[in-house]
CSV table of N, CA, C and O in Angstrom, one decimal:
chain,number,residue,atom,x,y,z
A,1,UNK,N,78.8,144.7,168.1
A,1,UNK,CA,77.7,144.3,169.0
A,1,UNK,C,77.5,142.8,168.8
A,1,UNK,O,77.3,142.5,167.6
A,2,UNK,N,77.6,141.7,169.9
A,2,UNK,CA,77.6,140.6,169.9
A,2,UNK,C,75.6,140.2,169.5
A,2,UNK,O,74.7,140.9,170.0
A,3,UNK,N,75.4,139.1,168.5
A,3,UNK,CA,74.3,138.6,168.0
A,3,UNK,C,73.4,138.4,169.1
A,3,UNK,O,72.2,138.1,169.2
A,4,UNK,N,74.2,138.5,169.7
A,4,UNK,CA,72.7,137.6,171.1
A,4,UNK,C,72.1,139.2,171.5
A,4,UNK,O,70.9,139.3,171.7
A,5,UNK,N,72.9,140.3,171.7
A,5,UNK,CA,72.1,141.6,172.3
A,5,UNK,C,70.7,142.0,171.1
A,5,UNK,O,69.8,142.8,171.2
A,6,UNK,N,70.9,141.2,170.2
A,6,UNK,CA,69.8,141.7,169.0
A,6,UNK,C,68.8,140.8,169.5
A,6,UNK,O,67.7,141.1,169.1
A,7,UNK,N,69.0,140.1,170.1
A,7,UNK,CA,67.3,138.7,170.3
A,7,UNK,C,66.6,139.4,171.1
A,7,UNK,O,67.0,140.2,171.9
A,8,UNK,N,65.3,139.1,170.9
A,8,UNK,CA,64.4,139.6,172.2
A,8,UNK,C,64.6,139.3,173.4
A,8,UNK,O,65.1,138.2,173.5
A,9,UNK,N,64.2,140.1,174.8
A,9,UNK,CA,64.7,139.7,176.1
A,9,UNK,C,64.3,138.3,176.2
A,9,UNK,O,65.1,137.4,176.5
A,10,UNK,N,62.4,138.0,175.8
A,10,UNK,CA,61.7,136.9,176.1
A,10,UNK,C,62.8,135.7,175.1
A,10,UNK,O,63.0,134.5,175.5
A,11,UNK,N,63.0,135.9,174.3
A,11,UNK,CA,64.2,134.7,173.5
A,11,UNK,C,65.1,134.5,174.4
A,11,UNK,O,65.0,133.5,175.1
A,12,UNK,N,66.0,135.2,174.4
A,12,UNK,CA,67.2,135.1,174.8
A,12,UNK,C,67.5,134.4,176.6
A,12,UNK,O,68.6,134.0,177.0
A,13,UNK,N,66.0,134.4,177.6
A,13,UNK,CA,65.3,133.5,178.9
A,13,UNK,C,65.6,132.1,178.4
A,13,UNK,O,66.0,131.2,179.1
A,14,UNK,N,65.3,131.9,177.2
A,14,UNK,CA,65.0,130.5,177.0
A,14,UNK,C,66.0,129.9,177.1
A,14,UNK,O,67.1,130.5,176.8
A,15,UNK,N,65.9,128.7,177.6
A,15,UNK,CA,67.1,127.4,177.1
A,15,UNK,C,67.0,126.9,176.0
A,15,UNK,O,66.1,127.0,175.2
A,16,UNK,N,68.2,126.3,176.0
A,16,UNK,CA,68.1,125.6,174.3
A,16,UNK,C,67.3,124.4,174.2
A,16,UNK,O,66.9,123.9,173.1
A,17,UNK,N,67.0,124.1,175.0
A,17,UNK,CA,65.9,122.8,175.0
A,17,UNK,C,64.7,123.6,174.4
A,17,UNK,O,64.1,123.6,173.3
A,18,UNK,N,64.4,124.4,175.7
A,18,UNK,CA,63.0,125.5,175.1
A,18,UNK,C,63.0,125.8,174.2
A,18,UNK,O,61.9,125.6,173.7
A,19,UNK,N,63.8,126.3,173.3
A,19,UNK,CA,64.3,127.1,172.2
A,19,UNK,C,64.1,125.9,171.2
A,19,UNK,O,63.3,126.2,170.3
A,20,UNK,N,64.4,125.0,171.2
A,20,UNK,CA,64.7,123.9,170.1
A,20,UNK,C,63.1,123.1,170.1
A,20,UNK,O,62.6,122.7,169.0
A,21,UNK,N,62.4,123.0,171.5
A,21,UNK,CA,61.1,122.4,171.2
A,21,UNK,C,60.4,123.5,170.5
A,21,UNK,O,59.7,123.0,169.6
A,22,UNK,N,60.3,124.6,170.5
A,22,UNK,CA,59.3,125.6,169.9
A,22,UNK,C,59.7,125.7,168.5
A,22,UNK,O,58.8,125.6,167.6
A,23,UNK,N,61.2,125.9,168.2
A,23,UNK,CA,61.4,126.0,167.1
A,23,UNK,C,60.8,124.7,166.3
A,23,UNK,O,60.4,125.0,165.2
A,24,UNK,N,60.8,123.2,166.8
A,24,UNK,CA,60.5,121.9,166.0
A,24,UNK,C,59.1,122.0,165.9
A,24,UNK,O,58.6,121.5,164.9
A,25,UNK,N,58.1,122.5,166.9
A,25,UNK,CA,56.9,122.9,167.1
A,25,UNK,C,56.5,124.2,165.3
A,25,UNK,O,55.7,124.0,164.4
A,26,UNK,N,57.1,124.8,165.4
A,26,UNK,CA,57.0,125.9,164.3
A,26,UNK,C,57.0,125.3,163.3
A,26,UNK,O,55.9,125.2,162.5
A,27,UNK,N,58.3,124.7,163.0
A,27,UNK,CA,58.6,123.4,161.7
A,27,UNK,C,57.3,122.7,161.5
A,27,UNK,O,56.9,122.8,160.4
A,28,UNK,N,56.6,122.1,162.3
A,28,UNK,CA,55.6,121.1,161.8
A,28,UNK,C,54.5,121.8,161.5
A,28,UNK,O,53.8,121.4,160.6
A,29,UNK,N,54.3,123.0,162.0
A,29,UNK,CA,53.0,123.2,161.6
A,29,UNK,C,53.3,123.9,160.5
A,29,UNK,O,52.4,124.2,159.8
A,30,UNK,N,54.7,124.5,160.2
A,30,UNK,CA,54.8,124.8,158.6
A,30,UNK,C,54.3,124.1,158.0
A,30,UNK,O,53.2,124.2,157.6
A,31,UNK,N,55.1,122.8,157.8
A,31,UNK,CA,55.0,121.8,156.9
A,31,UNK,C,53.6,121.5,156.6
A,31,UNK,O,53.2,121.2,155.5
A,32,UNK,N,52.7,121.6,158.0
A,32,UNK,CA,51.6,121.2,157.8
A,32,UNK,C,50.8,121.7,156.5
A,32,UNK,O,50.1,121.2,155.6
A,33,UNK,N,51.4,123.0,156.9
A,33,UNK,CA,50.3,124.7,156.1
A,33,UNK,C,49.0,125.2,156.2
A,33,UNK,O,48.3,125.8,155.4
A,34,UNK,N,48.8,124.7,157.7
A,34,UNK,CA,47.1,125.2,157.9
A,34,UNK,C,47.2,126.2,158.4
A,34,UNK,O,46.2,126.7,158.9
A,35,UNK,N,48.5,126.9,158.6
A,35,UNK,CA,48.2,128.5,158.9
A,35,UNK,C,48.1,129.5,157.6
A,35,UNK,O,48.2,129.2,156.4
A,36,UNK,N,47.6,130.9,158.2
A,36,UNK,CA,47.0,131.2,156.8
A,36,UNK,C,48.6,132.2,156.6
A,36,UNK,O,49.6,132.2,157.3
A,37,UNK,N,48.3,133.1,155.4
A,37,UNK,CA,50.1,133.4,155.4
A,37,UNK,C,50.5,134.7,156.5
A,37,UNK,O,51.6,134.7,157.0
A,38,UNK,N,49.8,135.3,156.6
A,38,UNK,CA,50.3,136.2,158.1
A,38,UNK,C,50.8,135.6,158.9
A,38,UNK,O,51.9,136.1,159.3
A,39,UNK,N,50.4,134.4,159.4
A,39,UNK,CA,50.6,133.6,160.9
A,39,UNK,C,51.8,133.1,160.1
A,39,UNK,O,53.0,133.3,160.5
A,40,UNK,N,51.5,132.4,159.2
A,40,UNK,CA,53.1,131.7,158.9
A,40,UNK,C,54.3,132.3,158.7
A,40,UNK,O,55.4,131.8,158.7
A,41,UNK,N,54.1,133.8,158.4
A,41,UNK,CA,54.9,134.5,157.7
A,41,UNK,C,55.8,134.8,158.9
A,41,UNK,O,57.0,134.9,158.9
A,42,UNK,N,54.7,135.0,160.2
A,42,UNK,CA,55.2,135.7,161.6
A,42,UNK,C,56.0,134.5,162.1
A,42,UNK,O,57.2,134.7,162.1
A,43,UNK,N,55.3,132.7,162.6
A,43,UNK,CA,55.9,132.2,162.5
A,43,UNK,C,57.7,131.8,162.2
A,43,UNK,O,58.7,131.5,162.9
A,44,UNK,N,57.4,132.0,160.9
A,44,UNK,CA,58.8,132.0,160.2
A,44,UNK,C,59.9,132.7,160.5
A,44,UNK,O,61.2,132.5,160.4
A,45,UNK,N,59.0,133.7,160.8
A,45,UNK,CA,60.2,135.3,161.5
A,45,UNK,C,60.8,134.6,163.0
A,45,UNK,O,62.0,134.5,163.2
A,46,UNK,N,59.7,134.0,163.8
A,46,UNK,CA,59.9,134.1,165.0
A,46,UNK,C,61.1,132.3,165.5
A,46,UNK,O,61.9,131.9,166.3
A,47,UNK,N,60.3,131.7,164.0
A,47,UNK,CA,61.3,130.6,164.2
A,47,UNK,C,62.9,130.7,163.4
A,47,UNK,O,63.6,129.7,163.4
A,48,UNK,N,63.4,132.0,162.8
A,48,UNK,CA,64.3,132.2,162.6
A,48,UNK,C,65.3,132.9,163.7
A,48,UNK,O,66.5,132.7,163.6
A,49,UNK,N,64.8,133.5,164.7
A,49,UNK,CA,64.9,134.4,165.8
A,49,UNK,C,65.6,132.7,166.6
A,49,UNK,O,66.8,132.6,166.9
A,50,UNK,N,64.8,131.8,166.8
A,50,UNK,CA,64.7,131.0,167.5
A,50,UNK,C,66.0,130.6,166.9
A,50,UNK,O,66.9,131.2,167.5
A,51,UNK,N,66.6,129.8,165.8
A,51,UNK,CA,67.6,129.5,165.4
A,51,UNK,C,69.0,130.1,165.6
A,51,UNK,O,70.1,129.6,165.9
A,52,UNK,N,68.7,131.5,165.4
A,52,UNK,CA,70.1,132.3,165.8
A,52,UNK,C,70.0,131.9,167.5
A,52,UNK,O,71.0,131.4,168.0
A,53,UNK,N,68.9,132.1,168.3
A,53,UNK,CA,69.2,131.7,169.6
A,53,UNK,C,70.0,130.2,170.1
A,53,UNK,O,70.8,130.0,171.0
A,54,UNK,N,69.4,129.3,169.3
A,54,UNK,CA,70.1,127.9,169.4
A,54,UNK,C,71.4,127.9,168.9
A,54,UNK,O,72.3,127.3,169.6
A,55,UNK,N,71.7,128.4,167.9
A,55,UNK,CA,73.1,128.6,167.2
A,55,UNK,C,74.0,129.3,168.4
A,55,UNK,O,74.9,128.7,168.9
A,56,UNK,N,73.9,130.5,168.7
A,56,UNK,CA,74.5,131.2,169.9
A,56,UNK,C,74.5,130.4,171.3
A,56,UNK,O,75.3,130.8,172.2
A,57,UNK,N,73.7,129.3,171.5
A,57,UNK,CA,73.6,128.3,172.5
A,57,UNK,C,74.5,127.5,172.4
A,57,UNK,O,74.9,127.0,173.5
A,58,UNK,N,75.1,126.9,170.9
A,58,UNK,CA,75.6,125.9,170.8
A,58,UNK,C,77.1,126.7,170.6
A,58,UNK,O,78.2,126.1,170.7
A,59,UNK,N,77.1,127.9,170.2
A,59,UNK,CA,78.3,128.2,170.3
A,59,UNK,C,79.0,128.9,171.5
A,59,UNK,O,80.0,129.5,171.4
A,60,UNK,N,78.6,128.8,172.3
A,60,UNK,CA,78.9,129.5,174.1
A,60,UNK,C,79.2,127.8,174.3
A,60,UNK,O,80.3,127.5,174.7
A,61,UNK,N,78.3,127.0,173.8
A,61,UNK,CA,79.2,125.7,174.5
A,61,UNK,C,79.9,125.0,174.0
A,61,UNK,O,80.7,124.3,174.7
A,62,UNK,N,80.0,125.1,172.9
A,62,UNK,CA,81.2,124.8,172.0
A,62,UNK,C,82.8,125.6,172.7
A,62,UNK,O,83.9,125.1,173.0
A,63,UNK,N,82.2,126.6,172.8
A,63,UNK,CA,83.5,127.5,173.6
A,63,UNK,C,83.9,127.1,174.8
A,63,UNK,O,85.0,126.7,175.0
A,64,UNK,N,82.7,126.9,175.9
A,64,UNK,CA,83.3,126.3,177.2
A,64,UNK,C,84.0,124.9,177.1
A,64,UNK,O,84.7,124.5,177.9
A,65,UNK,N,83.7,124.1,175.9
A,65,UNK,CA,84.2,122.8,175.9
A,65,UNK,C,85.9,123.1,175.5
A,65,UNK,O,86.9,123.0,176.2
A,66,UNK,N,85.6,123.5,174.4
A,66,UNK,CA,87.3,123.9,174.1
A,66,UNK,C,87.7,124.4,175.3
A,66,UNK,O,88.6,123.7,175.6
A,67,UNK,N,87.5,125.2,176.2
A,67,UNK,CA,88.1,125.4,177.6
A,67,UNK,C,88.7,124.5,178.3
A,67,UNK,O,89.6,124.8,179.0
A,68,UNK,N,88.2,123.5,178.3
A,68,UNK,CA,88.6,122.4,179.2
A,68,UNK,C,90.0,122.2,178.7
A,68,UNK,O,90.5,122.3,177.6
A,69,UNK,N,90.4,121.9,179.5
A,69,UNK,CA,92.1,121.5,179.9
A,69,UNK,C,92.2,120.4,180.7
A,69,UNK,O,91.6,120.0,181.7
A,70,UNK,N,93.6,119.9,180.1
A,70,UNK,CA,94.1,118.7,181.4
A,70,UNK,C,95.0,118.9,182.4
A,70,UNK,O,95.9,119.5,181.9
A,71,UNK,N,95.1,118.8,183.5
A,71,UNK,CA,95.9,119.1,184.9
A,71,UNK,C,97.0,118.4,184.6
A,71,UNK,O,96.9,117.6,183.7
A,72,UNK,N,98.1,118.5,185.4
A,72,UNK,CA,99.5,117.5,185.6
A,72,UNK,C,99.3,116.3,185.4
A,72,UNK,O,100.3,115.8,185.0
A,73,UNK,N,98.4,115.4,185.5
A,73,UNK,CA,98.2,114.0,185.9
A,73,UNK,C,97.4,113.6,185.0
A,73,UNK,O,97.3,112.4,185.0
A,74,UNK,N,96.7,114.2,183.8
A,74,UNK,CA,96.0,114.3,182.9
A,74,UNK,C,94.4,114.3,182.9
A,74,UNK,O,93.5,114.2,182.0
A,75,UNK,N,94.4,114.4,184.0
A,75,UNK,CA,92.4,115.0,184.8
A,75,UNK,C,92.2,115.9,183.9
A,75,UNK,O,93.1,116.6,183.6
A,76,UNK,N,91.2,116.1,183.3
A,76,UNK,CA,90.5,117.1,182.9
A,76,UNK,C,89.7,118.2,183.6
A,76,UNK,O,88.7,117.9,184.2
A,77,UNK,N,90.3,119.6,183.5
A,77,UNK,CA,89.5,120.8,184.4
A,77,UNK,C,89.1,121.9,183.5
A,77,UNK,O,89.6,122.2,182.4
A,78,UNK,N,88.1,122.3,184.1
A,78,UNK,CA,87.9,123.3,183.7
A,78,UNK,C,88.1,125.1,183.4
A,78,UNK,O,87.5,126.0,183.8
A,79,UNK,N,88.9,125.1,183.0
A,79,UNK,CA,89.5,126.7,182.7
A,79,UNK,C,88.4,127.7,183.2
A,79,UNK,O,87.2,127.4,183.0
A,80,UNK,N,88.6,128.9,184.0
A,80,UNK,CA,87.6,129.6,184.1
A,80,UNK,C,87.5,130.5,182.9
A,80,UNK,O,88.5,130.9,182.4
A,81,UNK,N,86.0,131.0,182.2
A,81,UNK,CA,85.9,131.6,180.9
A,81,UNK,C,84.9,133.1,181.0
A,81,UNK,O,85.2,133.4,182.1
A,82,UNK,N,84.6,133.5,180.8
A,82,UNK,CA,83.5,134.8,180.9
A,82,UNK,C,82.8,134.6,179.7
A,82,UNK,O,83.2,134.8,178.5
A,83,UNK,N,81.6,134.2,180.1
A,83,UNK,CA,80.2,133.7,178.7
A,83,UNK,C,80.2,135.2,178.7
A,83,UNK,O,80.3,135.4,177.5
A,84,UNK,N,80.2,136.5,179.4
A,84,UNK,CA,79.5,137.4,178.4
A,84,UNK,C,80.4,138.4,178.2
A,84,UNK,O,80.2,139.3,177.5
């Protein structure tokens, strides 16, 4: 079973932008520590959730990049791939 079917539906909507502002959002107010430890604890859960979604983000495009190929003439095109 591929890692991404394990994220939540509402995770897995997000873009990696989205995904990466919330998660840096999370980070600070760790750091901060004015949550009390439930909230942080939940937090923590949800900004780890968030990581594996960015990681799986960066590796679907890592993948399409390696796809790319060069044509006769040395243009670069794009291979067709199946993300899922």
């Amino acid at each position: 079973m591929p890692v991404d079917q394990k994220l939540p539906e509402e995770i897995k909507k997000l873009s990696f932008e989205e995904a990466m502002a919330e998660l840096e959002e999370i980070v600070r107010a760790l750091e901060e520590g004015d949550a009390d430890l439930d909230k942080a604890i939940d937090a923590y859960a949800r900004g780890a959730v968030l990581k594996l979604h960015c990681e799986n983000k960066l590796n679907d495009a890592k993948s399409r990049i390696d796809k790319i190929a060069l044509d006769d003439n040395g243009t670069p095109r794009a291979e067709s791939f199946d993300v899922e």
